[in-house]
Short mmCIF file of C-alpha atoms in Angstrom, two decimals:
data_model
loop_
_atom_site.label_atom_id
_atom_site.label_comp_id
_atom_site.label_asym_id
_atom_site.label_seq_id
_atom_site.Cartn_x
_atom_site.Cartn_y
_atom_site.Cartn_z
CA UNK J 1 29.27 -1.85 18.16
CA UNK J 2 27.22 -4.53 19.93
CA UNK J 3 23.46 -4.21 19.39
CA UNK J 4 21.20 -3.23 22.23
CA UNK J 5 19.40 -6.18 23.77
CA UNK J 6 15.92 -5.18 24.86
CA UNK J 7 14.21 -8.55 24.40
CA UNK J 8 11.91 -10.02 27.02
CA UNK J 9 11.05 -13.60 27.80
CA UNK J 10 8.05 -13.36 30.13
CA UNK J 11 4.88 -15.34 29.49
CA UNK J 12 3.01 -12.43 27.89
CA UNK J 13 5.68 -11.70 25.26
CA UNK J 14 6.66 -13.13 21.88
CA UNK J 15 10.12 -12.79 20.38
CA UNK J 16 10.35 -11.66 16.75
CA UNK J 17 13.69 -12.91 15.45
CA UNK J 18 13.85 -10.79 12.31
CA UNK J 19 15.40 -12.89 9.54
CA UNK J 20 17.02 -15.97 11.13
CA UNK J 21 20.17 -17.02 9.30
CA UNK J 22 20.89 -13.47 8.16
CA UNK J 23 21.36 -11.80 11.56
CA UNK J 24 24.80 -10.52 10.56
CA UNK J 25 23.27 -8.73 7.57
CA UNK J 26 20.37 -7.11 9.46
CA UNK J 27 21.91 -3.63 9.20
CA UNK J 28 22.37 -3.98 5.44
CA UNK J 29 18.90 -5.45 4.98
CA UNK J 30 17.43 -2.48 6.85
CA UNK J 31 18.66 -0.09 4.13
CA UNK J 32 16.26 -1.29 1.37
CA UNK J 33 13.51 -1.67 3.99
CA UNK J 34 13.88 1.96 5.03
CA UNK J 35 14.35 3.19 1.44
CA UNK J 36 11.27 1.38 0.11
CA UNK J 37 9.20 2.68 3.03
CA UNK J 38 10.23 6.31 2.51
CA UNK J 39 9.62 6.13 -1.25
CA UNK J 40 6.22 4.55 -0.58
CA UNK J 41 5.24 7.28 1.87
CA UNK J 42 6.40 10.09 -0.42
CA UNK J 43 4.65 8.67 -3.49
CA UNK J 44 1.34 7.92 -1.82
CA UNK J 45 1.20 11.12 0.23
CA UNK J 46 1.94 13.09 -2.95
CA UNK J 47 -0.90 11.31 -4.75
CA UNK J 48 -3.33 12.03 -1.91
CA UNK J 49 -2.34 15.69 -1.65
CA UNK J 50 -2.57 16.32 -5.41
CA UNK J 51 -6.00 14.68 -5.71
CA UNK J 52 -7.15 16.57 -2.61
CA UNK J 53 -6.06 19.94 -4.03
CA UNK J 54 -7.11 19.48 -7.65
CA UNK J 55 -10.88 19.67 -8.18
CA UNK J 56 -10.67 18.14 -11.66
CA UNK J 57 -9.23 14.93 -10.15
CA UNK J 58 -11.98 14.48 -7.58
CA UNK J 59 -13.89 11.86 -9.52
CA UNK J 60 -14.45 8.12 -8.98
CA UNK J 61 -11.29 6.79 -10.64
CA UNK J 62 -9.01 9.06 -8.62
CA UNK J 63 -10.96 8.53 -5.40
CA UNK J 64 -10.26 4.81 -5.86
CA UNK J 65 -6.58 5.67 -6.26
CA UNK J 66 -6.76 7.54 -2.96
CA UNK J 67 -8.29 4.48 -1.27
CA UNK J 68 -5.48 2.36 -2.70
CA UNK J 69 -2.91 4.91 -1.53
CA UNK J 70 -4.30 4.81 2.03
CA UNK J 71 -3.92 1.03 2.16
CA UNK J 72 -0.43 1.38 0.67
CA UNK J 73 0.54 3.79 3.46
CA UNK J 74 -0.94 1.64 6.22
CA UNK J 75 0.49 -1.73 5.10
CA UNK J 76 4.22 -1.02 5.49
CA UNK J 77 3.58 1.27 8.47
CA UNK J 78 2.40 -1.71 10.50
CA UNK J 79 5.55 -3.68 9.58
CA UNK J 80 8.59 -1.49 8.86
CA UNK J 81 8.97 0.43 12.18
CA UNK J 82 9.02 -2.83 14.18
CA UNK J 83 11.33 -4.49 11.64
CA UNK J 84 13.75 -1.55 11.83
CA UNK J 85 13.62 -1.75 15.63
CA UNK J 86 14.75 -5.38 15.32
CA UNK J 87 17.44 -4.64 12.75
CA UNK J 88 18.87 -1.52 14.41
CA UNK J 89 18.31 -1.93 18.16
CA UNK J 90 17.53 -5.64 18.65
CA UNK J 91 14.03 -4.75 19.93
CA UNK J 92 12.62 -8.22 19.43
CA UNK J 93 9.98 -8.36 22.16
CA UNK J 94 6.29 -7.85 21.39
CA UNK J 95 3.31 -8.56 23.63
CA UNK J 96 0.72 -11.18 22.71
CA UNK J 97 -1.92 -8.43 22.41
CA UNK J 98 0.43 -6.36 20.25
CA UNK J 99 1.15 -9.35 18.02
CA UNK J 100 -2.54 -10.17 17.55
CA UNK J 101 -3.27 -6.49 16.85
CA UNK J 102 -0.55 -6.28 14.20
CA UNK J 103 -1.81 -9.48 12.58
CA UNK J 104 -5.41 -8.22 12.56
CA UNK J 105 -4.56 -4.88 10.93
CA UNK J 106 -2.18 -6.39 8.38
CA UNK J 107 -4.75 -8.91 7.15
CA UNK J 108 -7.62 -6.41 7.32
CA UNK J 109 -5.71 -3.92 5.19
CA UNK J 110 -4.76 -6.71 2.77
CA UNK J 111 -8.43 -7.66 2.29
CA UNK J 112 -9.35 -3.98 1.95
CA UNK J 113 -6.62 -3.58 -0.68
CA UNK J 114 -8.05 -6.52 -2.63
CA UNK J 115 -11.57 -5.03 -2.38
CA UNK J 116 -10.26 -1.77 -3.82
CA UNK J 117 -8.74 -3.62 -6.78
CA UNK J 118 -12.09 -5.31 -7.39
CA UNK J 119 -13.87 -1.94 -7.35
CA UNK J 120 -11.27 -0.53 -9.74
CA UNK J 121 -11.89 -3.42 -12.15
CA UNK J 122 -15.64 -2.69 -11.98
CA UNK J 123 -14.89 1.00 -12.58
CA UNK J 124 -12.96 0.17 -15.77
CA UNK J 125 -15.72 -2.20 -16.90
CA UNK J 126 -18.40 0.49 -16.57
CA UNK J 127 -16.18 3.15 -18.19
CA UNK J 128 -15.54 1.00 -21.27
CA UNK J 129 -18.65 -1.17 -21.60
CA UNK J 130 -21.30 1.29 -20.41
CA UNK J 131 -19.77 4.78 -20.68
CA UNK J 132 -23.09 6.65 -21.06
CA UNK J 133 -24.24 5.48 -17.62
CA UNK J 134 -20.84 5.83 -15.92
CA UNK J 135 -21.71 9.01 -14.00
CA UNK J 136 -24.97 7.45 -12.78
CA UNK J 137 -23.58 4.06 -11.75
CA UNK J 138 -20.31 5.26 -10.20
CA UNK J 139 -20.71 8.63 -8.55
CA UNK J 140 -18.41 9.79 -5.78
CA UNK J 141 -21.06 8.84 -3.24
CA UNK J 142 -21.25 5.32 -4.68
CA UNK J 143 -17.48 4.96 -4.46
CA UNK J 144 -17.59 6.00 -0.80
CA UNK J 145 -20.29 3.38 -0.12
CA UNK J 146 -18.29 0.67 -1.91
CA UNK J 147 -15.21 1.63 0.10
CA UNK J 148 -17.15 1.41 3.37
CA UNK J 149 -18.59 -1.97 2.33
CA UNK J 150 -15.07 -3.21 1.57
CA UNK J 151 -13.85 -2.08 4.99
CA UNK J 152 -16.78 -3.76 6.78
CA UNK J 153 -16.18 -6.97 4.82
CA UNK J 154 -12.49 -6.95 5.75
CA UNK J 155 -13.17 -6.42 9.47
CA UNK J 156 -15.90 -9.06 9.65
CA UNK J 157 -13.81 -11.68 7.84
CA UNK J 158 -10.52 -11.05 9.67
CA UNK J 159 -11.74 -10.35 13.23
CA UNK J 160 -12.36 -14.06 14.02
CA UNK J 161 -8.67 -14.86 13.39
CA UNK J 162 -7.24 -12.99 16.43
CA UNK J 163 -10.31 -13.91 18.50
CA UNK J 164 -9.74 -17.62 17.85
CA UNK J 165 -6.01 -17.37 18.54
CA UNK J 166 -6.55 -15.36 21.74
CA UNK J 167 -8.45 -18.34 23.19
CA UNK J 168 -5.55 -20.72 22.53
CA UNK J 169 -2.60 -21.66 24.74
CA UNK J 170 0.79 -20.89 23.26
CA UNK J 171 3.80 -23.16 23.78
CA UNK J 172 6.74 -22.27 26.01
CA UNK J 173 8.91 -21.50 22.99
CA UNK J 174 7.43 -18.15 21.99
CA UNK J 175 9.95 -17.38 19.26
CA UNK J 176 8.56 -16.19 15.92
CA UNK J 177 11.16 -16.56 13.14
CA UNK J 178 9.90 -13.50 11.29
CA UNK J 179 9.90 -9.69 11.24
CA UNK J 180 6.12 -9.58 11.73
CA UNK J 181 3.32 -11.46 13.47
CA UNK J 182 2.18 -13.51 10.52
CA UNK J 183 -0.92 -15.68 11.00
CA UNK J 184 0.76 -18.90 9.90
CA UNK J 185 3.71 -18.32 12.25
CA UNK J 186 1.38 -17.69 15.21
CA UNK J 187 -0.74 -20.77 14.49
CA UNK J 188 2.40 -22.91 14.60
CA UNK J 189 3.08 -21.80 18.20
CA UNK J 190 -0.32 -22.93 19.50
CA UNK J 191 -0.14 -26.02 21.72
CA UNK J 192 -3.87 -26.83 21.72
CA UNK J 193 -6.25 -27.95 19.00
CA UNK J 194 -5.92 -25.61 16.03
CA UNK J 195 -8.20 -27.36 13.55
CA UNK J 196 -10.86 -24.63 13.69
CA UNK J 197 -8.29 -21.85 13.23
CA UNK J 198 -6.56 -23.66 10.37
CA UNK J 199 -9.81 -24.48 8.56
CA UNK J 200 -11.13 -20.94 8.94
CA UNK J 201 -7.87 -19.41 7.72
CA UNK J 202 -7.69 -21.80 4.78
CA UNK J 203 -11.31 -21.23 3.74
CA UNK J 204 -10.96 -17.48 4.23
CA UNK J 205 -7.97 -17.33 1.89
CA UNK J 206 -9.78 -19.15 -0.89
CA UNK J 207 -13.12 -17.38 -0.40
CA UNK J 208 -11.65 -13.86 -0.48
CA UNK J 209 -8.96 -14.39 -3.12
CA UNK J 210 -11.23 -16.66 -5.15
CA UNK J 211 -14.14 -14.21 -5.15
CA UNK J 212 -12.01 -11.16 -5.84
CA UNK J 213 -9.97 -12.74 -8.62
CA UNK J 214 -13.09 -14.23 -10.22
CA UNK J 215 -14.80 -10.84 -10.24
CA UNK J 216 -11.69 -9.13 -11.65
CA UNK J 217 -11.30 -11.82 -14.33
CA UNK J 218 -14.99 -11.49 -15.24
CA UNK J 219 -14.72 -7.69 -15.51
CA UNK J 220 -11.69 -7.87 -17.77
CA UNK J 221 -13.19 -10.68 -19.83
CA UNK J 222 -16.15 -8.43 -20.59
CA UNK J 223 -13.81 -5.50 -21.25
CA UNK J 224 -11.76 -7.53 -23.74
CA UNK J 225 -14.93 -8.71 -25.49
CA UNK J 226 -16.18 -5.12 -25.78
CA UNK J 227 -12.81 -3.89 -27.06
CA UNK J 228 -12.61 -6.61 -29.72
CA UNK J 229 -15.97 -5.49 -31.07
CA UNK J 230 -14.56 -2.02 -31.75
CA UNK J 231 -13.43 -1.72 -35.37
CA UNK J 232 -11.05 1.20 -34.89
CA UNK J 233 -7.48 0.27 -33.96
CA UNK J 234 -7.02 3.67 -32.32
CA UNK J 235 -10.10 3.08 -30.18
CA UNK J 236 -8.67 -0.35 -29.25
CA UNK J 237 -5.48 1.27 -28.07
CA UNK J 238 -7.24 3.98 -26.11
CA UNK J 239 -9.54 1.51 -24.33
CA UNK J 240 -6.69 -0.81 -23.39
CA UNK J 241 -4.52 2.07 -22.19
CA UNK J 242 -7.15 2.93 -19.58
CA UNK J 243 -6.69 -0.54 -18.08
CA UNK J 244 -2.88 -0.87 -18.32
CA UNK J 245 -2.09 0.80 -15.00
CA UNK J 246 -4.68 -1.27 -13.13
CA UNK J 247 -3.40 -4.51 -14.65
CA UNK J 248 0.18 -3.63 -13.62
CA UNK J 249 -0.95 -2.88 -10.06
CA UNK J 250 -2.84 -6.18 -9.86
CA UNK J 251 0.22 -8.09 -11.05
CA UNK J 252 2.47 -6.43 -8.46
CA UNK J 253 -0.04 -7.35 -5.73
CA UNK J 254 -1.32 -10.84 -6.57
CA UNK J 255 1.86 -12.33 -8.10
CA UNK J 256 4.03 -12.11 -4.95
CA UNK J 257 1.00 -13.09 -2.85
CA UNK J 258 0.52 -16.40 -4.61
CA UNK J 259 4.25 -17.00 -4.95
CA UNK J 260 4.60 -16.57 -1.17
CA UNK J 261 1.66 -18.92 -0.53
CA UNK J 262 3.09 -21.56 -2.86
CA UNK J 263 6.53 -21.41 -1.26
CA UNK J 264 4.94 -21.80 2.19
CA UNK J 265 2.98 -24.91 1.23
CA UNK J 266 5.24 -26.58 -1.34
CA UNK J 267 8.70 -25.10 -0.80
CA UNK J 268 9.89 -27.21 2.13
CA UNK J 269 13.39 -27.33 0.65
CA UNK J 270 13.66 -23.53 0.44
CA UNK J 271 15.67 -21.77 3.16
CA UNK J 272 13.42 -20.16 5.84
CA UNK J 273 14.87 -16.71 5.29
CA UNK J 274 13.66 -16.83 1.67
CA UNK J 275 10.05 -17.19 2.90
CA UNK J 276 10.52 -14.24 5.26
CA UNK J 277 12.11 -11.98 2.66
CA UNK J 278 9.35 -12.81 0.14
CA UNK J 279 6.65 -12.04 2.72
CA UNK J 280 8.29 -8.70 3.54
CA UNK J 281 8.79 -7.72 -0.09
CA UNK J 282 5.13 -8.51 -0.72
CA UNK J 283 4.27 -5.82 1.86
CA UNK J 284 6.91 -3.32 0.67
CA UNK J 285 7.15 -3.48 -3.13
CA UNK J 286 3.49 -2.91 -4.21
CA UNK J 287 2.98 0.20 -2.01
CA UNK J 288 6.19 1.67 -3.44
CA UNK J 289 5.41 0.86 -7.10
CA UNK J 290 1.69 1.72 -7.22
CA UNK J 291 1.99 5.54 -7.22
CA UNK J 292 4.89 5.28 -9.70
CA UNK J 293 2.83 3.10 -12.05
CA UNK J 294 -0.18 5.41 -11.95
CA UNK J 295 2.04 8.48 -12.28
CA UNK J 296 3.65 7.06 -15.42
CA UNK J 297 0.54 5.56 -17.04
CA UNK J 298 -2.03 8.28 -16.29
CA UNK J 299 -1.18 11.50 -18.11
CA UNK J 300 -3.73 13.66 -16.29
CA UNK J 301 -2.39 12.65 -12.89
CA UNK J 302 1.21 13.00 -14.03
CA UNK J 303 0.58 16.51 -15.36
CA UNK J 304 -1.03 17.61 -12.09
CA UNK J 305 1.83 16.19 -10.02
CA UNK J 306 4.35 18.06 -12.20
CA UNK J 307 2.23 21.20 -11.95
CA UNK J 308 2.12 21.21 -8.15
CA UNK J 309 5.74 20.15 -7.82
CA UNK J 310 6.92 22.97 -10.09
CA UNK J 311 4.61 25.48 -8.40
CA UNK J 312 5.94 24.51 -4.98
CA UNK J 313 9.51 24.86 -6.19
CA UNK J 314 8.78 28.21 -7.86
CA UNK J 315 7.01 29.56 -4.75
CA UNK J 316 9.95 28.58 -2.58
CA UNK J 317 12.45 30.29 -4.89
CA UNK J 318 10.33 33.43 -5.24
CA UNK J 319 9.74 33.65 -1.49
CA UNK J 320 13.47 33.43 -0.89
CA UNK J 321 14.19 35.98 -3.63
CA UNK J 322 11.58 38.42 -2.31
CA UNK J 323 12.92 38.04 1.23
CA UNK J 324 16.44 38.82 0.03
CA UNK J 325 15.24 41.81 -1.96
CA UNK J 326 13.16 43.08 0.99
CA UNK J 327 16.37 43.06 3.02
CA UNK J 328 18.08 45.09 0.27
CA UNK J 329 15.25 47.61 0.28
CA UNK J 330 15.28 48.00 4.05
CA UNK J 331 19.03 48.54 4.07
CA UNK J 332 18.89 51.11 1.25
CA UNK J 333 20.84 48.94 -1.19
CA UNK J 334 20.15 48.84 -4.90
CA UNK J 335 18.58 45.56 -6.02
CA UNK J 336 21.08 43.77 -8.27
CA UNK J 337 18.33 41.95 -10.11
CA UNK J 338 16.44 45.13 -10.88
CA UNK J 339 13.15 43.79 -9.54
CA UNK J 340 12.73 46.04 -6.50
CA UNK J 341 9.49 47.52 -7.83
CA UNK J 342 8.01 44.03 -8.34
CA UNK J 343 8.97 42.98 -4.86
CA UNK J 344 7.68 46.23 -3.33
CA UNK J 345 4.29 45.55 -4.90
CA UNK J 346 4.43 41.92 -3.70
CA UNK J 347 5.33 43.03 -0.15
CA UNK J 348 2.53 45.64 -0.12
CA UNK J 349 0.01 43.02 -1.26
CA UNK J 350 1.16 40.37 1.21
#
């Protein structure tokens, strides 16, 4: 079946090509895109709902997980629906304003995600190096303030990017060889002087990533020093276990980020579709893996997820069973399971 062709070529529209060179495989590529997105949504929504329902989890460490989960929901949501529209229906057109908006939110959420990882590193530092003052230094209110500060920082740093690009003139060829409105791809379409935009983007990348990674490295350097001073091997293991999940999450986030940056600047011989796939996986894989990593590594969270999952399943089965038995009672039939009295009491109470 021929794909729908809803592209536009007017002066106010860009054309997102998807993955040039792999057009014939767009349908097949959409399957992992869609699968990763659904798994990401299910995992992160489950984490948010469990922390929201369970009072014992409403403490700084889990509030930070909720902040991370929100960024993990937002990141692929700004990319996957448009990408699937390209893959499934050939909906390649996007307005200039829409493109700048997508770029702004993607980069803002990315900076916010990095800020959350920094705060989580600080949380682990305080928990291990200064445990007696943990409740004073990192209360729930303090976490909320740090989250708001991270959001303000992200908006203030990223807002100039679309503002600078909106003042530029774009060339006649408004084709973006990508599934998303990436900053680098948009800069390449500008016909005017882009020195200011390039310098700002370059400095921004090093300032944000440099500051965040330096702070994280400093936190973990102090953590390692404190752990090495502990004589007990069991205490060593317990202290390091509290950091394992966070380290895994940082690796899933920063590793593909820097690999993508390096391939952009030094991988001229690499096929263009490799750059695009790497950029997309960078936005899809971490949000999918993060709730899985924390669910596996953090026993308290894992137990609560199992508890609510089993309770939901049990409630569904009991509701169905009681409904069936209520029908038996109303029709004068004998309950085969012998639990009519139990169900009568349940019906009277509810």
